[in-house]
Amino acid sequence: MRTFTGASSVQYEIEGFGYRAVVTEIGACLRELEFLGRELIVSFAVDEPMIAYRGAVAAPWPNRIADGEYEVNGVVHHLPINEPIRNCALHGLVFGERWHLLSHTADEVTLGLDLLPSVGYPFHLAMTVTYSVTLAGLSTSVAATNVGAATAPYGVCPHPYLRAGDSTLNSWILSLPAEQYLQVSDDRLLPLALAPVQESTFDFREPREIGWTQIDHAFTALSRDNGLVTIELRERDGGGVSMTFDASCSWVQIHTADLPGSENDRVGLAVEPMTCAPDAFNSHDGLVSLAAGQSHRAGWTISAIQ
């Protein structure tokens, strides 16, 4: 069990069963995850702030809210725009907040946040995030309780960029058990309509190389085994990484991190299990309505494939 400081303030290390993870105080972000010294996610340096939402917890909404605008009980709310190029409110409010330590052992750390009412989100949530390493991998659990008086709209997702290995993303083999994907507008990546993956470039129900396919889409109609969805990303030799999530997440955003000309171009595959659809504050697709005193929990696990 070790703590140290960096650009994201205090950082908490946990390890066990061959896994090692580092979680930051700012954002309760998963900064590093390794298995037997092999990187399972795209990390960022201890002296760097979070880059491109790597390892972030996105809450109280994942993905985008168009124009930062939504309506609850006849009242229109306006969130701060933090994606000006698309005029959207992106990935919630907690990724830049300073979380407080609740517990830290050799193989588990729990952080808490009192998310106070704010401009555009006049609701009060008490949140906890627990990261723990087990034989199965690194498991994360995010809980939110409405400690205010008004019913609060809510959604959550993680934002890790998975790494199958040291080869390029184009050569990685993706297994994604989804029957449908969400078509989006080219300019703003906002929802248009659901479409079947069959006969599209986004059909990875049978594992295949990603190649030059560019993906920044949400997928749903997910196939489950005992209630769990598993997405696998492998090297050609069979080793890699998987992500498994429970019934709390009915969507998953997949992003090939296309940044042409940048050193960060296609360095990892973002896999983001989401409790709701993009722009769910407006569509209400999968949106959680937390009544006063009500709680919600979501969970997922990242595992090494040997």
CSV table of C-alpha atoms in Angstrom, one decimal:
chain,number,residue,atom,x,y,z
A,1,MET,CA,0.0,0.0,0.0
A,2,ARG,CA,1.6,3.3,-1.1
A,3,THR,CA,0.5,6.9,-1.6
A,4,PHE,CA,2.3,9.7,-3.4
A,5,THR,CA,1.6,13.0,-4.9
A,6,GLY,CA,1.5,14.3,-8.5
A,7,ALA,CA,-0.4,16.6,-10.9
A,8,SER,CA,-3.6,14.9,-9.9
A,9,SER,CA,-2.9,15.5,-6.2
A,10,VAL,CA,-2.7,12.4,-3.9
A,11,GLN,CA,-2.4,9.1,-5.7
A,12,TYR,CA,-3.3,5.7,-4.2
A,13,GLU,CA,-1.6,2.5,-5.2
A,14,ILE,CA,-3.2,-0.9,-4.8
A,15,GLU,CA,-1.9,-4.3,-5.9
A,16,GLY,CA,-2.5,-8.0,-5.7
A,17,PHE,CA,-2.8,-11.2,-7.8
A,18,GLY,CA,-0.4,-9.8,-10.3
A,19,TYR,CA,-2.3,-6.5,-10.7
A,20,ARG,CA,-1.2,-3.0,-9.8
A,21,ALA,CA,-3.4,0.1,-10.1
A,22,VAL,CA,-3.0,3.8,-9.3
A,23,VAL,CA,-6.0,5.9,-8.5
A,24,THR,CA,-5.9,9.7,-8.3
A,25,GLU,CA,-7.5,12.0,-5.7
A,26,ILE,CA,-8.6,14.4,-8.5
A,27,GLY,CA,-11.5,12.8,-10.3
A,28,ALA,CA,-11.1,9.4,-8.6
A,29,CYS,CA,-9.4,8.5,-11.9
A,30,LEU,CA,-7.7,5.2,-12.8
A,31,ARG,CA,-4.3,6.5,-13.9
A,32,GLU,CA,-2.5,3.2,-14.2
A,33,LEU,CA,-3.4,-0.5,-14.5
A,34,GLU,CA,-0.8,-3.2,-15.0
A,35,PHE,CA,-0.8,-7.0,-14.9
A,36,LEU,CA,2.7,-8.6,-14.2
A,37,GLY,CA,4.2,-5.3,-15.5
A,38,ARG,CA,2.1,-5.2,-18.7
A,39,GLU,CA,0.0,-2.1,-19.3
A,40,LEU,CA,-3.7,-2.9,-19.6
A,41,ILE,CA,-4.8,0.8,-20.1
A,42,VAL,CA,-3.3,3.9,-21.6
A,43,SER,CA,-1.9,5.7,-18.6
A,44,PHE,CA,-0.5,9.2,-18.1
A,45,ALA,CA,2.5,10.3,-16.1
A,46,VAL,CA,2.4,11.1,-12.4
A,47,ASP,CA,3.4,14.7,-13.1
A,48,GLU,CA,0.7,15.2,-15.8
A,49,PRO,CA,-2.9,16.1,-15.4
A,50,MET,CA,-5.5,13.7,-16.8
A,51,ILE,CA,-5.3,13.5,-20.6
A,52,ALA,CA,-8.4,13.0,-22.9
A,53,TYR,CA,-10.5,11.6,-20.0
A,54,ARG,CA,-8.1,8.6,-19.6
A,55,GLY,CA,-9.4,6.6,-16.7
A,56,ALA,CA,-12.1,9.1,-15.7
A,57,VAL,CA,-15.3,8.5,-13.9
A,58,ALA,CA,-18.0,10.3,-16.0
A,59,ALA,CA,-21.0,11.2,-13.8
A,60,PRO,CA,-23.7,12.4,-13.2
A,61,TRP,CA,-24.0,11.7,-17.0
A,62,PRO,CA,-21.8,9.9,-19.5
A,63,ASN,CA,-21.1,11.1,-23.0
A,64,ARG,CA,-22.8,14.3,-24.3
A,65,ILE,CA,-25.7,16.5,-23.6
A,66,ALA,CA,-26.6,18.5,-26.6
A,67,ASP,CA,-26.2,22.3,-26.1
A,68,GLY,CA,-25.8,21.5,-22.4
A,69,GLU,CA,-29.6,21.8,-22.1
A,70,TYR,CA,-32.3,19.5,-20.7
A,71,GLU,CA,-35.6,19.8,-18.9
A,72,VAL,CA,-36.8,18.3,-15.6
A,73,ASN,CA,-40.3,18.8,-14.3
A,74,GLY,CA,-40.9,21.7,-16.7
A,75,VAL,CA,-37.7,23.5,-15.8
A,76,VAL,CA,-35.0,23.9,-18.4
A,77,HIS,CA,-31.5,23.6,-17.1
A,78,HIS,CA,-28.3,24.9,-18.8
A,79,LEU,CA,-25.0,23.1,-18.1
A,80,PRO,CA,-21.6,24.6,-18.7
A,81,ILE,CA,-20.3,23.7,-22.1
A,82,ASN,CA,-16.9,22.0,-21.9
A,83,GLU,CA,-16.8,20.7,-25.5
A,84,PRO,CA,-17.2,24.0,-27.4
A,85,ILE,CA,-16.3,22.5,-30.8
A,86,ARG,CA,-19.6,20.6,-30.6
A,87,ASN,CA,-21.4,22.8,-28.1
A,88,CYS,CA,-22.0,20.0,-25.7
A,89,ALA,CA,-21.7,19.3,-22.0
A,90,LEU,CA,-19.3,16.3,-21.9
A,91,HIS,CA,-18.7,13.5,-19.3
A,92,GLY,CA,-20.4,15.0,-16.3
A,93,LEU,CA,-19.1,17.1,-13.4
A,94,VAL,CA,-16.9,14.9,-11.2
A,95,PHE,CA,-13.7,14.2,-13.3
A,96,GLY,CA,-12.1,17.5,-12.0
A,97,GLU,CA,-13.3,17.3,-8.4
A,98,ARG,CA,-11.2,16.5,-5.4
A,99,TRP,CA,-12.5,13.2,-3.9
A,100,HIS,CA,-11.8,12.4,-0.3
A,101,LEU,CA,-10.3,9.2,1.0
A,102,LEU,CA,-12.6,6.8,2.8
A,103,SER,CA,-10.4,3.7,3.1
A,104,HIS,CA,-7.2,2.4,1.6
A,105,THR,CA,-5.8,-1.1,2.0
A,106,ALA,CA,-3.2,-3.0,0.1
A,107,ASP,CA,-5.7,-4.2,-2.5
A,108,GLU,CA,-8.6,-1.7,-2.3
A,109,VAL,CA,-9.3,2.0,-2.2
A,110,THR,CA,-12.5,3.8,-1.7
A,111,LEU,CA,-13.0,7.5,-2.4
A,112,GLY,CA,-16.0,9.7,-1.7
A,113,LEU,CA,-17.5,13.0,-3.1
A,114,ASP,CA,-20.2,15.3,-2.0
A,115,LEU,CA,-21.5,16.6,-5.3
A,116,LEU,CA,-23.2,19.8,-4.3
A,117,PRO,CA,-26.0,21.5,-6.4
A,118,SER,CA,-24.5,23.7,-9.1
A,119,VAL,CA,-25.3,25.7,-12.2
A,120,GLY,CA,-27.2,23.5,-14.5
A,121,TYR,CA,-27.4,20.5,-12.1
A,122,PRO,CA,-29.2,21.7,-9.0
A,123,PHE,CA,-29.2,18.3,-7.3
A,124,HIS,CA,-27.2,16.9,-4.4
A,125,LEU,CA,-25.5,13.5,-4.7
A,126,ALA,CA,-23.2,11.6,-2.3
A,127,MET,CA,-20.9,9.4,-4.4
A,128,THR,CA,-18.4,6.7,-3.7
A,129,VAL,CA,-16.0,4.9,-6.0
A,130,THR,CA,-14.3,1.6,-4.9
A,131,TYR,CA,-11.4,0.0,-6.8
A,132,SER,CA,-10.3,-3.4,-5.7
A,133,VAL,CA,-7.9,-6.1,-7.1
A,134,THR,CA,-8.9,-9.7,-7.0
A,135,LEU,CA,-8.0,-12.9,-8.9
A,136,ALA,CA,-10.6,-11.7,-11.5
A,137,GLY,CA,-8.9,-8.4,-12.2
A,138,LEU,CA,-9.5,-4.8,-11.2
A,139,SER,CA,-13.1,-4.3,-10.2
A,140,THR,CA,-14.7,-0.9,-9.9
A,141,SER,CA,-18.0,0.0,-8.2
A,142,VAL,CA,-19.6,3.5,-8.4
A,143,ALA,CA,-22.5,4.3,-6.0
A,144,ALA,CA,-24.6,7.5,-5.9
A,145,THR,CA,-27.2,8.5,-3.4
A,146,ASN,CA,-29.6,11.4,-3.8
A,147,VAL,CA,-29.2,13.3,-0.5
A,148,GLY,CA,-31.3,16.3,-1.8
A,149,ALA,CA,-35.0,16.8,-1.9
A,150,ALA,CA,-35.6,16.8,-5.7
A,151,THR,CA,-35.5,13.8,-8.0
A,152,ALA,CA,-32.2,13.9,-9.9
A,153,PRO,CA,-31.4,12.6,-13.4
A,154,TYR,CA,-28.3,10.4,-13.3
A,155,GLY,CA,-26.0,8.3,-15.4
A,156,VAL,CA,-22.4,7.1,-15.1
A,157,CYS,CA,-19.6,5.4,-17.0
A,158,PRO,CA,-15.8,4.8,-16.8
A,159,HIS,CA,-13.5,6.0,-19.5
A,160,PRO,CA,-10.4,3.7,-19.7
A,161,TYR,CA,-8.5,3.3,-23.0
A,162,LEU,CA,-7.7,-0.4,-23.1
A,163,ARG,CA,-4.4,-1.8,-24.5
A,164,ALA,CA,-4.2,-5.4,-25.8
A,165,GLY,CA,-0.4,-5.2,-26.0
A,166,ASP,CA,2.5,-3.3,-27.6
A,167,SER,CA,1.4,-3.7,-31.2
A,168,THR,CA,-0.8,-1.1,-32.9
A,169,LEU,CA,-4.5,-0.8,-32.4
A,170,ASN,CA,-5.1,-1.7,-36.0
A,171,SER,CA,-3.8,-5.2,-35.4
A,172,TRP,CA,-5.8,-5.8,-32.3
A,173,ILE,CA,-8.8,-8.2,-32.4
A,174,LEU,CA,-12.0,-6.9,-31.0
A,175,SER,CA,-14.9,-9.0,-29.7
A,176,LEU,CA,-18.0,-6.8,-29.1
A,177,PRO,CA,-21.3,-8.7,-28.5
A,178,ALA,CA,-23.6,-5.9,-29.6
A,179,GLU,CA,-26.5,-6.2,-32.0
A,180,GLN,CA,-27.1,-2.5,-32.5
A,181,TYR,CA,-25.2,0.8,-32.7
A,182,LEU,CA,-26.3,4.4,-32.5
A,183,GLN,CA,-25.8,6.4,-35.6
A,184,VAL,CA,-24.6,9.9,-34.9
A,185,SER,CA,-24.2,13.2,-36.7
A,186,ASP,CA,-20.8,13.7,-38.4
A,187,ASP,CA,-20.3,17.2,-36.9
A,188,ARG,CA,-21.4,16.8,-33.3
A,189,LEU,CA,-21.6,13.1,-32.7
A,190,LEU,CA,-25.1,13.5,-31.4
A,191,PRO,CA,-27.7,10.6,-31.6
A,192,LEU,CA,-29.7,10.0,-34.8
A,193,ALA,CA,-31.1,6.5,-34.9
A,194,LEU,CA,-30.4,2.9,-33.9
A,195,ALA,CA,-29.2,0.6,-36.6
A,196,PRO,CA,-28.2,-3.1,-36.7
A,197,VAL,CA,-24.5,-3.8,-36.7
A,198,GLN,CA,-25.1,-6.6,-39.3
A,199,GLU,CA,-23.5,-5.6,-42.6
A,200,SER,CA,-22.0,-2.5,-41.1
A,201,THR,CA,-18.4,-1.7,-40.4
A,202,PHE,CA,-19.2,-2.0,-36.7
A,203,ASP,CA,-20.0,-5.7,-36.6
A,204,PHE,CA,-17.6,-7.3,-34.2
A,205,ARG,CA,-19.9,-10.0,-32.9
A,206,GLU,CA,-17.4,-12.4,-34.3
A,207,PRO,CA,-13.9,-11.4,-33.2
A,208,ARG,CA,-11.9,-9.6,-35.9
A,209,GLU,CA,-9.1,-7.1,-36.4
A,210,ILE,CA,-10.1,-3.5,-35.9
A,211,GLY,CA,-7.9,-2.4,-38.9
A,212,TRP,CA,-8.5,1.2,-40.0
A,213,THR,CA,-12.1,1.2,-38.8
A,214,GLN,CA,-12.8,4.5,-37.0
A,215,ILE,CA,-15.3,4.1,-34.2
A,216,ASP,CA,-16.8,6.7,-31.9
A,217,HIS,CA,-20.3,5.2,-31.3
A,218,ALA,CA,-22.5,3.8,-28.6
A,219,PHE,CA,-23.6,0.1,-28.9
A,220,THR,CA,-26.6,-1.6,-27.3
A,221,ALA,CA,-28.7,-4.8,-27.5
A,222,LEU,CA,-25.8,-6.5,-25.8
A,223,SER,CA,-25.5,-10.3,-25.5
A,224,ARG,CA,-25.0,-11.4,-21.9
A,225,ASP,CA,-23.8,-14.5,-20.1
A,226,ASN,CA,-25.3,-14.8,-16.6
A,227,GLY,CA,-26.2,-11.1,-16.8
A,228,LEU,CA,-22.7,-10.0,-17.7
A,229,VAL,CA,-21.3,-8.5,-20.9
A,230,THR,CA,-17.7,-9.2,-21.8
A,231,ILE,CA,-15.7,-7.2,-24.4
A,232,GLU,CA,-12.3,-8.6,-25.4
A,233,LEU,CA,-9.4,-7.0,-27.0
A,234,ARG,CA,-6.6,-9.3,-28.1
A,235,GLU,CA,-3.2,-9.4,-29.8
A,236,ARG,CA,-2.8,-11.8,-32.7
A,237,ASP,CA,-1.0,-14.2,-30.3
A,238,GLY,CA,-4.1,-14.4,-28.1
A,239,GLY,CA,-3.1,-12.3,-25.1
A,240,GLY,CA,-4.9,-9.1,-24.3
A,241,VAL,CA,-7.4,-7.5,-22.0
A,242,SER,CA,-11.1,-7.8,-21.3
A,243,MET,CA,-13.8,-5.7,-19.7
A,244,THR,CA,-16.9,-7.2,-18.1
A,245,PHE,CA,-19.9,-5.2,-16.8
A,246,ASP,CA,-23.2,-6.0,-15.1
A,247,ALA,CA,-26.8,-5.3,-15.9
A,248,SER,CA,-26.6,-1.7,-14.6
A,249,CYS,CA,-25.0,-0.8,-18.0
A,250,SER,CA,-27.1,-1.4,-21.1
A,251,TRP,CA,-24.9,0.6,-23.4
A,252,VAL,CA,-21.2,0.8,-24.2
A,253,GLN,CA,-19.3,3.5,-26.0
A,254,ILE,CA,-16.4,2.4,-28.2
A,255,HIS,CA,-13.8,4.9,-29.4
A,256,THR,CA,-10.7,4.3,-31.5
A,257,ALA,CA,-9.2,7.6,-30.3
A,258,ASP,CA,-8.5,9.0,-33.8
A,259,LEU,CA,-6.2,12.0,-33.6
A,260,PRO,CA,-4.4,12.2,-36.9
A,261,GLY,CA,-1.0,13.8,-36.6
A,262,SER,CA,-0.9,13.4,-32.8
A,263,GLU,CA,1.4,11.1,-30.8
A,264,ASN,CA,-1.9,10.0,-29.1
A,265,ASP,CA,-3.5,8.9,-32.3
A,266,ARG,CA,-5.1,5.4,-31.9
A,267,VAL,CA,-3.0,4.5,-28.9
A,268,GLY,CA,-5.8,2.7,-27.1
A,269,LEU,CA,-9.4,1.6,-27.4
A,270,ALA,CA,-11.8,3.5,-25.2
A,271,VAL,CA,-14.4,1.1,-23.7
A,272,GLU,CA,-17.1,2.9,-21.7
A,273,PRO,CA,-19.9,0.8,-20.2
A,274,MET,CA,-22.8,3.3,-19.8
A,275,THR,CA,-25.9,3.2,-17.7
A,276,CYS,CA,-27.7,5.3,-20.3
A,277,ALA,CA,-27.6,6.4,-23.9
A,278,PRO,CA,-25.7,9.5,-25.1
A,279,ASP,CA,-27.8,12.6,-24.5
A,280,ALA,CA,-30.0,10.6,-22.2
A,281,PHE,CA,-31.0,13.7,-20.2
A,282,ASN,CA,-33.1,14.6,-23.2
A,283,SER,CA,-34.0,11.2,-24.7
A,284,HIS,CA,-34.4,9.5,-21.3
A,285,ASP,CA,-33.1,6.3,-22.9
A,286,GLY,CA,-31.8,4.3,-19.9
A,287,LEU,CA,-31.7,7.5,-17.7
A,288,VAL,CA,-31.8,6.8,-14.0
A,289,SER,CA,-34.2,9.0,-12.0
A,290,LEU,CA,-32.9,9.1,-8.4
A,291,ALA,CA,-35.6,10.0,-6.0
A,292,ALA,CA,-34.7,11.6,-2.6
A,293,GLY,CA,-32.9,9.1,-0.6
A,294,GLN,CA,-32.5,6.6,-3.4
A,295,SER,CA,-29.2,5.0,-4.4
A,296,HIS,CA,-27.8,3.5,-7.6
A,297,ARG,CA,-24.7,1.3,-8.2
A,298,ALA,CA,-22.9,0.3,-11.3
A,299,GLY,CA,-19.8,-2.0,-11.7
A,300,TRP,CA,-17.3,-3.3,-14.1
A,301,THR,CA,-14.0,-5.3,-14.1
A,302,ILE,CA,-10.9,-5.1,-16.3
A,303,SER,CA,-9.0,-8.3,-16.6
A,304,ALA,CA,-5.8,-9.5,-18.3
A,305,ILE,CA,-6.1,-12.2,-21.0
A,306,GLN,CA,-3.0,-14.4,-20.9
